PDB file of C-alpha atoms in Angstrom:
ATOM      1  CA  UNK A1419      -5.283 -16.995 -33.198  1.00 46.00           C
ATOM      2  CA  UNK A1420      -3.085 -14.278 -31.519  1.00 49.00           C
ATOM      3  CA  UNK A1421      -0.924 -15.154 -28.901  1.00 53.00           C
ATOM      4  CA  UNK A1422      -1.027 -12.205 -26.147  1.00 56.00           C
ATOM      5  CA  UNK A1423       2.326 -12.119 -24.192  1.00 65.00           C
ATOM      6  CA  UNK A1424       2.106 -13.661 -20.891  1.00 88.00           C
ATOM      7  CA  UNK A1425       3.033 -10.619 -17.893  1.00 90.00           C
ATOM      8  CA  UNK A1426       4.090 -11.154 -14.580  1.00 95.00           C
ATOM      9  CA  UNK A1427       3.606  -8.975 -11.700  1.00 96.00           C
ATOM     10  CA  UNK A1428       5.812  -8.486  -8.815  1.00 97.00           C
ATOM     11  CA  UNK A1429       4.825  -7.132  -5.452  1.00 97.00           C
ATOM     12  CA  UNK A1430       7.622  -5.549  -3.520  1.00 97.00           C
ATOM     13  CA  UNK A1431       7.616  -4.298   0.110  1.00 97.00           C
ATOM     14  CA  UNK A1432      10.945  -1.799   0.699  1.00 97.00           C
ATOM     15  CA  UNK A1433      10.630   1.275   2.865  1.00 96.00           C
ATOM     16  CA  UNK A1434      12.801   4.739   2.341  1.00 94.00           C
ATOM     17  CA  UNK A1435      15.270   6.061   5.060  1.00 93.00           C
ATOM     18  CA  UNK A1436      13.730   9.469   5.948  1.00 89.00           C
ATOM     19  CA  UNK A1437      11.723  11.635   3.881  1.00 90.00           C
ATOM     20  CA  UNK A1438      10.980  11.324   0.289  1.00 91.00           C
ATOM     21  CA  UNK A1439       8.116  12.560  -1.730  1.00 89.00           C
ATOM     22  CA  UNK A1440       6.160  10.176  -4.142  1.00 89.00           C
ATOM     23  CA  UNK A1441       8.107  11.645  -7.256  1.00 91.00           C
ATOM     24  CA  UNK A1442      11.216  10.763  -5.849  1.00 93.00           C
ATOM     25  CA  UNK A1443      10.506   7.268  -5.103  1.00 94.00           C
ATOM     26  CA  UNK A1444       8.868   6.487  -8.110  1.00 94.00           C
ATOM     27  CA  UNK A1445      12.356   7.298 -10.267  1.00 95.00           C
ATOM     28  CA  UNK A1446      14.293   5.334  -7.709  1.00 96.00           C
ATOM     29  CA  UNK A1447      11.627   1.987  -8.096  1.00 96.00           C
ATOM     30  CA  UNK A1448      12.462   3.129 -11.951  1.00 96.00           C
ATOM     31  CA  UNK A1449      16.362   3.303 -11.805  1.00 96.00           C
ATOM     32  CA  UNK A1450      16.691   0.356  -9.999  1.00 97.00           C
ATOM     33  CA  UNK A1451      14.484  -2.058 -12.259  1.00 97.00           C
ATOM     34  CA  UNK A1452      16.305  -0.550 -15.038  1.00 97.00           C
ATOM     35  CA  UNK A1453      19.679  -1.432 -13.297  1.00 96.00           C
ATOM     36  CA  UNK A1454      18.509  -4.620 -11.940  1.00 97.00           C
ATOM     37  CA  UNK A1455      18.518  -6.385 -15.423  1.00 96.00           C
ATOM     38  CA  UNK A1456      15.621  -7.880 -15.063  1.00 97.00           C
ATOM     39  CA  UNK A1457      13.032  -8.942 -17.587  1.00 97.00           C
ATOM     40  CA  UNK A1458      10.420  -5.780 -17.692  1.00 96.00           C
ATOM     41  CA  UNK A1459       7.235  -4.916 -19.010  1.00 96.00           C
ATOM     42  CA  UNK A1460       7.855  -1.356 -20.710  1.00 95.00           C
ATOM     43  CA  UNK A1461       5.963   1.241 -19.644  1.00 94.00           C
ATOM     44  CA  UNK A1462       3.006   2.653 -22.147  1.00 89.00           C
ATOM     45  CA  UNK A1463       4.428   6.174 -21.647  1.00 87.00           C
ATOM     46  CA  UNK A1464       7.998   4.906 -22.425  1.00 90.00           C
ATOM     47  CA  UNK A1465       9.467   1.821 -23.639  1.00 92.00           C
ATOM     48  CA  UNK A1466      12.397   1.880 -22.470  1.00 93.00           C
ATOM     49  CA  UNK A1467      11.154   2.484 -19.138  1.00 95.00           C
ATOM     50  CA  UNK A1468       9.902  -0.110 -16.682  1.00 97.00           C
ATOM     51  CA  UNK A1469       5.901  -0.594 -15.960  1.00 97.00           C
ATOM     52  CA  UNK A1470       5.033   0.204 -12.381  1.00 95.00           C
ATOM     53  CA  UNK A1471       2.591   0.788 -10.129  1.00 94.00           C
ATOM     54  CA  UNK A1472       3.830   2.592  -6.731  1.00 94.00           C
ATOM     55  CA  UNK A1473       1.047   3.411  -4.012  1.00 88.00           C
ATOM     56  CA  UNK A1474      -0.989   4.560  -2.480  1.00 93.00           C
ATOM     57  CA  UNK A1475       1.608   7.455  -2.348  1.00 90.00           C
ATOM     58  CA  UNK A1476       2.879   9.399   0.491  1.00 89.00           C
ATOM     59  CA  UNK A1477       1.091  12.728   1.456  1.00 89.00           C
ATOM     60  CA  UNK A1478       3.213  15.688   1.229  1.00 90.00           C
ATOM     61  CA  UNK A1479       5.705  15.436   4.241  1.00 91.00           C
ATOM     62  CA  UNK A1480       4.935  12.239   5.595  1.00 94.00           C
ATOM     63  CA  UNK A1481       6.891   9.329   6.500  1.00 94.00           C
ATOM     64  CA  UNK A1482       6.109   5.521   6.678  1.00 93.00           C
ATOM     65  CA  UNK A1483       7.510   2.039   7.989  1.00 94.00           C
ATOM     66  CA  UNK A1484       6.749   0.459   4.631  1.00 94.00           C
ATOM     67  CA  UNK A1485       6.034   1.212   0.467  1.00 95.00           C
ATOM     68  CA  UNK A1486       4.723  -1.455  -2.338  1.00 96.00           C
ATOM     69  CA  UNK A1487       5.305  -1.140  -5.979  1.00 96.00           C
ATOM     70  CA  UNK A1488       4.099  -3.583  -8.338  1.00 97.00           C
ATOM     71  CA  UNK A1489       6.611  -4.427 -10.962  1.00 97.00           C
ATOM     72  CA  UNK A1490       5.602  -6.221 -14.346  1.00 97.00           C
ATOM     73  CA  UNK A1491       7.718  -8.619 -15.852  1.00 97.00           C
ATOM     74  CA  UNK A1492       8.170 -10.171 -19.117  1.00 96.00           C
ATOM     75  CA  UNK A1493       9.327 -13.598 -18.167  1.00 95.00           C
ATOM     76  CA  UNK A1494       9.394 -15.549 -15.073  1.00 95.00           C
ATOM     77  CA  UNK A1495      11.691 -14.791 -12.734  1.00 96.00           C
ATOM     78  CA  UNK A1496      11.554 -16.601  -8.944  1.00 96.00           C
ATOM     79  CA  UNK A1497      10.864 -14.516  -6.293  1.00 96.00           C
ATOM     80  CA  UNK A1498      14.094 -14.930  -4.478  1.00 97.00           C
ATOM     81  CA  UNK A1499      15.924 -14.091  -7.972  1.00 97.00           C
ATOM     82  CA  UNK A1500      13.726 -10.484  -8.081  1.00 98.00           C
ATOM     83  CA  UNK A1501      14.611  -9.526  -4.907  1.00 98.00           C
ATOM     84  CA  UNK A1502      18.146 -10.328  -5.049  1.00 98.00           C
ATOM     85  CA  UNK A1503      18.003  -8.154  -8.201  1.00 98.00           C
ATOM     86  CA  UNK A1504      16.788  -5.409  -6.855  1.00 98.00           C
ATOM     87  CA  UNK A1505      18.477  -5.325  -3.554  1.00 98.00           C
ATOM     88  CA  UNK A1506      21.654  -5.169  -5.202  1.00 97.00           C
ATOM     89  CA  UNK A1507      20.525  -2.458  -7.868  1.00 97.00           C
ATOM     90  CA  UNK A1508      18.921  -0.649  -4.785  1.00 95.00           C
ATOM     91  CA  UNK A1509      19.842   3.208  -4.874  1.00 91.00           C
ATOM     92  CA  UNK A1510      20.951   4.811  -1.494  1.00 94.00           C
ATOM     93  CA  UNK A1511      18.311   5.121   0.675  1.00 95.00           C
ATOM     94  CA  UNK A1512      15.688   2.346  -0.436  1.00 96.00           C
ATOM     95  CA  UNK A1513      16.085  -0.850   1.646  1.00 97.00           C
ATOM     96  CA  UNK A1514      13.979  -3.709  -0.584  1.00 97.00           C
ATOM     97  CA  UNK A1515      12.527  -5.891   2.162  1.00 97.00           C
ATOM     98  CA  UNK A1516      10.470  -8.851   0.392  1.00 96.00           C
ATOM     99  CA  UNK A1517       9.447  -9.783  -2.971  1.00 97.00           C
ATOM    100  CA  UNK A1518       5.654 -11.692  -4.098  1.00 96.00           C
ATOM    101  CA  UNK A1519       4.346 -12.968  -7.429  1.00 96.00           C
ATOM    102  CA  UNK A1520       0.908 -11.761  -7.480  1.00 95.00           C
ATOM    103  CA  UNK A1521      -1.781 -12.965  -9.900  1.00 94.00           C
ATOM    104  CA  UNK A1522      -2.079 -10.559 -13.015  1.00 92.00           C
ATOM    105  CA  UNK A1523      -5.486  -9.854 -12.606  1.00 91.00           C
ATOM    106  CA  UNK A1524      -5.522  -8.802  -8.422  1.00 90.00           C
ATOM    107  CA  UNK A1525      -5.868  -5.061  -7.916  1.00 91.00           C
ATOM    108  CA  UNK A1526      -3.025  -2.786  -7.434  1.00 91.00           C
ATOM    109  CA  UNK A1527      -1.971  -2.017  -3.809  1.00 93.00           C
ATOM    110  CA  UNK A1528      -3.545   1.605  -4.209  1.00 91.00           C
ATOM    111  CA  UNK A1529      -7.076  -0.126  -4.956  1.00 92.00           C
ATOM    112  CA  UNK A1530      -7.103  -3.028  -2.255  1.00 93.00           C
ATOM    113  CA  UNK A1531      -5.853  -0.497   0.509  1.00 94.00           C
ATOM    114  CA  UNK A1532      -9.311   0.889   1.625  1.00 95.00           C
ATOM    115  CA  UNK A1533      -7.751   1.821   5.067  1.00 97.00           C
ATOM    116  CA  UNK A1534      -4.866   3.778   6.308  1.00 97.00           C
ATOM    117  CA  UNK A1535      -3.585   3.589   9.795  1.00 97.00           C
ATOM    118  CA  UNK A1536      -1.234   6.870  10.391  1.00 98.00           C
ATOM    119  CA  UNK A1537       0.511   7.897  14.019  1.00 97.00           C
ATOM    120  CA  UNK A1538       1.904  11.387  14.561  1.00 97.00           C
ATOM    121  CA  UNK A1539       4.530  11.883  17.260  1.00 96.00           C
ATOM    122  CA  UNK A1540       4.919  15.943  18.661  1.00 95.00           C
ATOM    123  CA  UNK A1541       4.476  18.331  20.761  1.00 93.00           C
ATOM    124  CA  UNK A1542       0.463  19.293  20.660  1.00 94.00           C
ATOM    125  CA  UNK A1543       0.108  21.083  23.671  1.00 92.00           C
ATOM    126  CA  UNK A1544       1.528  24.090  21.828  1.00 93.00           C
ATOM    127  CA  UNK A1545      -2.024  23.915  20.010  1.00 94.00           C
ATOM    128  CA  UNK A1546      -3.675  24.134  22.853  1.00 93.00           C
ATOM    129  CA  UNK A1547      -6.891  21.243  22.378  1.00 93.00           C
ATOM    130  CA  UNK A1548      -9.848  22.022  23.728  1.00 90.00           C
ATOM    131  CA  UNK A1549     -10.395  18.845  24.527  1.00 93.00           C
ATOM    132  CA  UNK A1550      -8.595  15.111  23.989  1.00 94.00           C
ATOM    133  CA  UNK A1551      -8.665  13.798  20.696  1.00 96.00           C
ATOM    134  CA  UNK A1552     -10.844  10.818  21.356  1.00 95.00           C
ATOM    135  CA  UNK A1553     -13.606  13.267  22.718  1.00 95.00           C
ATOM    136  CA  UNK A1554     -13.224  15.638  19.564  1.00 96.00           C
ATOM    137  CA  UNK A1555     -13.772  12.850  17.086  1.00 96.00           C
ATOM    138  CA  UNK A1556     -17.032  11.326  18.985  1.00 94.00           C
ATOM    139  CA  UNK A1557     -18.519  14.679  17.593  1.00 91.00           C
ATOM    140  CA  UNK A1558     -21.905  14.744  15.048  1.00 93.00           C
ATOM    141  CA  UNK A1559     -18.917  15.923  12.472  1.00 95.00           C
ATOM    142  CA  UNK A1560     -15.619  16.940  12.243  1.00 96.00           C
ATOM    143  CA  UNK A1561     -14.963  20.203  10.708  1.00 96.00           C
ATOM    144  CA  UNK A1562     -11.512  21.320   8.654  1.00 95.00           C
ATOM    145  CA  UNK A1563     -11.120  24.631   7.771  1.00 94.00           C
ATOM    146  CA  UNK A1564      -9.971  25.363   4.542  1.00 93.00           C
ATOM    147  CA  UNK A1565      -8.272  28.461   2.924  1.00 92.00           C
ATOM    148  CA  UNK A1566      -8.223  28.703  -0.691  1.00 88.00           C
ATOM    149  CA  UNK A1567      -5.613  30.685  -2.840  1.00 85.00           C
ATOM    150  CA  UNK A1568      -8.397  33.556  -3.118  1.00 87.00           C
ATOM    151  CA  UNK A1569      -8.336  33.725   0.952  1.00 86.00           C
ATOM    152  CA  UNK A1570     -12.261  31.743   0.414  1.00 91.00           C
ATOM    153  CA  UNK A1571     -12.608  29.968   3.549  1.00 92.00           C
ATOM    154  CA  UNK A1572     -14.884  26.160   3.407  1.00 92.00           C
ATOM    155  CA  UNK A1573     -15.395  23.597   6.007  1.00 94.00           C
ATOM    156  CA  UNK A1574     -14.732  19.807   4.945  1.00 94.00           C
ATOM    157  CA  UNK A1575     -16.803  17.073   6.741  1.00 96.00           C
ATOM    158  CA  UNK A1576     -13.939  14.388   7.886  1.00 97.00           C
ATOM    159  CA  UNK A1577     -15.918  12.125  10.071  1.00 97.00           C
ATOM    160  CA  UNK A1578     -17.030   9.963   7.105  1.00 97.00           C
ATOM    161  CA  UNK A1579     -13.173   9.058   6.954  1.00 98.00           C
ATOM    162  CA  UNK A1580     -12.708   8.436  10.451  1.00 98.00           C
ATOM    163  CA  UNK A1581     -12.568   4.900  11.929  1.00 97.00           C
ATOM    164  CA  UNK A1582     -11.089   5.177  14.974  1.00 97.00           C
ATOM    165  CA  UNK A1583      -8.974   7.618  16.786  1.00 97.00           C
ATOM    166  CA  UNK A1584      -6.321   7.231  19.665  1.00 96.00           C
ATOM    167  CA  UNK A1585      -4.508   9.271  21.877  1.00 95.00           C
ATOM    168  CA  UNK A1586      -2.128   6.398  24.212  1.00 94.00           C
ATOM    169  CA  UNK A1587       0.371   9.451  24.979  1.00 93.00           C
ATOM    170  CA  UNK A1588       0.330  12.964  25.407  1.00 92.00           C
ATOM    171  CA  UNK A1589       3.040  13.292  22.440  1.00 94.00           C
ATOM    172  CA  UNK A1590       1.339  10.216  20.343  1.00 96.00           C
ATOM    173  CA  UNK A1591      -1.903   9.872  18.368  1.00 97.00           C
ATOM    174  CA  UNK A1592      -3.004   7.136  16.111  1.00 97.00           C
ATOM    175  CA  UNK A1593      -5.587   7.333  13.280  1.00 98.00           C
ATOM    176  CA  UNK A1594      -7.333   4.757  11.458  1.00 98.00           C
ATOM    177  CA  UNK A1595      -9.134   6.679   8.223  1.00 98.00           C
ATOM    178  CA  UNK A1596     -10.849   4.776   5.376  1.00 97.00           C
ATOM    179  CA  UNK A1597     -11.670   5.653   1.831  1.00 95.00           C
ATOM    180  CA  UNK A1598     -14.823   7.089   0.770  1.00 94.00           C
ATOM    181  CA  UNK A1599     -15.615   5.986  -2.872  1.00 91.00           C
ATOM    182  CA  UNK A1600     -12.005   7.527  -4.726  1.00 89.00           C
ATOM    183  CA  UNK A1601     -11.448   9.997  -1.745  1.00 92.00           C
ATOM    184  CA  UNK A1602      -9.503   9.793   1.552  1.00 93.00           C
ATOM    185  CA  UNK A1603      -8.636  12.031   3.968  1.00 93.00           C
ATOM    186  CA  UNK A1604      -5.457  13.528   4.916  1.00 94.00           C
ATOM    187  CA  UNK A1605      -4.650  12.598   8.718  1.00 97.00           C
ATOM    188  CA  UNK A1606      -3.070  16.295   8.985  1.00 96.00           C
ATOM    189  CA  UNK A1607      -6.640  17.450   8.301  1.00 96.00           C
ATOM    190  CA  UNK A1608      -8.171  15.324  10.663  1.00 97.00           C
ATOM    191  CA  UNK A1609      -5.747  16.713  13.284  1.00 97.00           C
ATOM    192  CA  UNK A1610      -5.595  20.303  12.298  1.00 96.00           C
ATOM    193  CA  UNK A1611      -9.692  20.637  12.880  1.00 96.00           C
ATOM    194  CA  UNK A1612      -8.886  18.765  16.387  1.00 97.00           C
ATOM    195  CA  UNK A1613      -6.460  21.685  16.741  1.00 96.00           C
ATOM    196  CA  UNK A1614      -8.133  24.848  15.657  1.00 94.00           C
ATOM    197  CA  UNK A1615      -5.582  25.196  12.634  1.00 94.00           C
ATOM    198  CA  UNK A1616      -6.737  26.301   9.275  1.00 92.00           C
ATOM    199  CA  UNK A1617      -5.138  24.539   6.135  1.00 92.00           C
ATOM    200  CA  UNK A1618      -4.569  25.402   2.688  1.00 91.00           C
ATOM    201  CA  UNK A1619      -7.403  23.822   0.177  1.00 86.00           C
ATOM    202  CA  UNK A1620      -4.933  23.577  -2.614  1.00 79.00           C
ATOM    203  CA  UNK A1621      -1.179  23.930  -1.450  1.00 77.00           C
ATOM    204  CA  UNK A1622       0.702  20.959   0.273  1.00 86.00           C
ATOM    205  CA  UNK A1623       0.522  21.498   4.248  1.00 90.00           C
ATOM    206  CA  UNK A1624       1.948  20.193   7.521  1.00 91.00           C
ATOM    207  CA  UNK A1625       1.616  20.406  10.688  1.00 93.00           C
ATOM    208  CA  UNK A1626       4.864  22.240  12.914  1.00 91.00           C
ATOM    209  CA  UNK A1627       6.002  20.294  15.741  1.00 92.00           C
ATOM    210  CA  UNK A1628       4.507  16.899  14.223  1.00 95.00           C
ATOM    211  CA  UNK A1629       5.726  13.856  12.467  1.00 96.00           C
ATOM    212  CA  UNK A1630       2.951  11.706  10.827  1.00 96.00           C
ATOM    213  CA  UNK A1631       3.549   8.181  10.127  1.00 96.00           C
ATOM    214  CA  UNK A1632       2.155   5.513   7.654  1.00 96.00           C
ATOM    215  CA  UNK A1633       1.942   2.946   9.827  1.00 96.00           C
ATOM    216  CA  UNK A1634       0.323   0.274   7.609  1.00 96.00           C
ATOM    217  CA  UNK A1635      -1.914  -0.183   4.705  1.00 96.00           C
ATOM    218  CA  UNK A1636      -5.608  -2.779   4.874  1.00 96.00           C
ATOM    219  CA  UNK A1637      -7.706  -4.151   2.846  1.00 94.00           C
ATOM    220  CA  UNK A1638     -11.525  -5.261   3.637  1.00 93.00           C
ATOM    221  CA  UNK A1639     -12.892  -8.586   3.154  1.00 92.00           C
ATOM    222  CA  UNK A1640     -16.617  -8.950   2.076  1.00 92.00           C
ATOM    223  CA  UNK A1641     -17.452  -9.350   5.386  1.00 94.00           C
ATOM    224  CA  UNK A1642     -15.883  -5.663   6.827  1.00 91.00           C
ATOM    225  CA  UNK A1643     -12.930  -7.331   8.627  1.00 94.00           C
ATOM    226  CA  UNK A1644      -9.340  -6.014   7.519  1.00 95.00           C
ATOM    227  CA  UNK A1645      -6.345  -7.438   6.910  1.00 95.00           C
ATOM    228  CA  UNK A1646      -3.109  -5.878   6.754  1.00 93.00           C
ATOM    229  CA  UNK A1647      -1.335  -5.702   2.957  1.00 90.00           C
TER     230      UNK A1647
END
């Protein structure tokens, strides 16, 4: 009879001070498990790297008020012991909030996070909407136009994505998008076809004038209600 090796997995909450793109993150959730001393689970790719699973990842330019990572372990370590670990192995910039032993077996954050609620802050009257956001999205669809690198121009569909949209200030909308199968929808997408703005289909794009925010990750119960991760 072979004996597999027991794994543990760690879910940590920590959020980044300003803005960092998923690559960058990733090798500081690396550095710091690697400085941390704690038991690990190499990674397939690397053995003398840490296993980890960081997501959903930010969208190009995008900030948020909180990350996950799941971290595998070797042996048991309490949670308070983890996230003393890592807090003092933290690299400038990441601020490790809480630490959870999750069972083995539950889905990664990036697969239980079937909704995405986002908030962008700006000046959109520079845009010029034809009308408020709440009125655009109550549309039959909602068009994106998209330019690809050989100047071919396509519409994208977003209103499959689109739970609910919110406009409680003139600087200040809030977006609730879900996934469709492995697809989601970039919030800057949903606003750019609310403001007349083409995008690139391939390149990374923003918005001038805007700041988009994660604002929190859900999950969906077999009964539709969510529940914040």
């Amino acid at each position: 009879m072979i004996n597999t090796p027991k794994i543990y997995k760690m879910r940590v909450a920590f959020t980044v001070d300003g803005l960092w793109d998923h690559k960058r993150i990733f090798a500081a959730l690396r550095n710091m498990v690697l400085r941390s001393g704690l038991p690990f689970e190499p990674a397939k790719v690397n053995k003398n790297w840490p296993r980890l699973a960081y997501g959903p990842a930010l969208g190009y330019g995008q900030y948020s008020l909180q990350e996950y990572a799941d971290i595998y372990l070797s042996a048991p370590v309490k949670q308070q012991d983890v996230l003393t670990a890592l807090q003092r192995a933290a690299v400038n910039g990441v601020n490790v909030l809480r630490v959870q032993r999750v069972p083995y077996a539950l889905p990664s954050v990036s697969n239980l996070a079937e909704v995405q609620r986002y908030s962008a802050e700006g000046d959109f009257s520079v845009y010029r909407p034809a009308c408020p956001l709440e009125e655009f999205c109550k549309g039959k669809h909602v068009n994106v136009t998209l330019t690809a690198a050989n100047g071919m121009k396509m519409t994208q569909d977003l209103k499959p994505f689109i739970l609910s949209v919110s406009q409680p200030a003139p600087d200040k909308a809030e977006l609730l998008l879900q996934r469709q199968g492995d697809k989601t929808a970039k919030p800057e997408y949903v606003l750019a076809a609310w403001l007349g703005v083409e995008a690139p289909a391939e390149a990374e794009f923003t918005l001038e004038r805007l700041k988009i925010i994660r604002q929190a990750l859900y999950w969906r119960d077999a009964a539709g209600e969510l529940h914040a991760i």
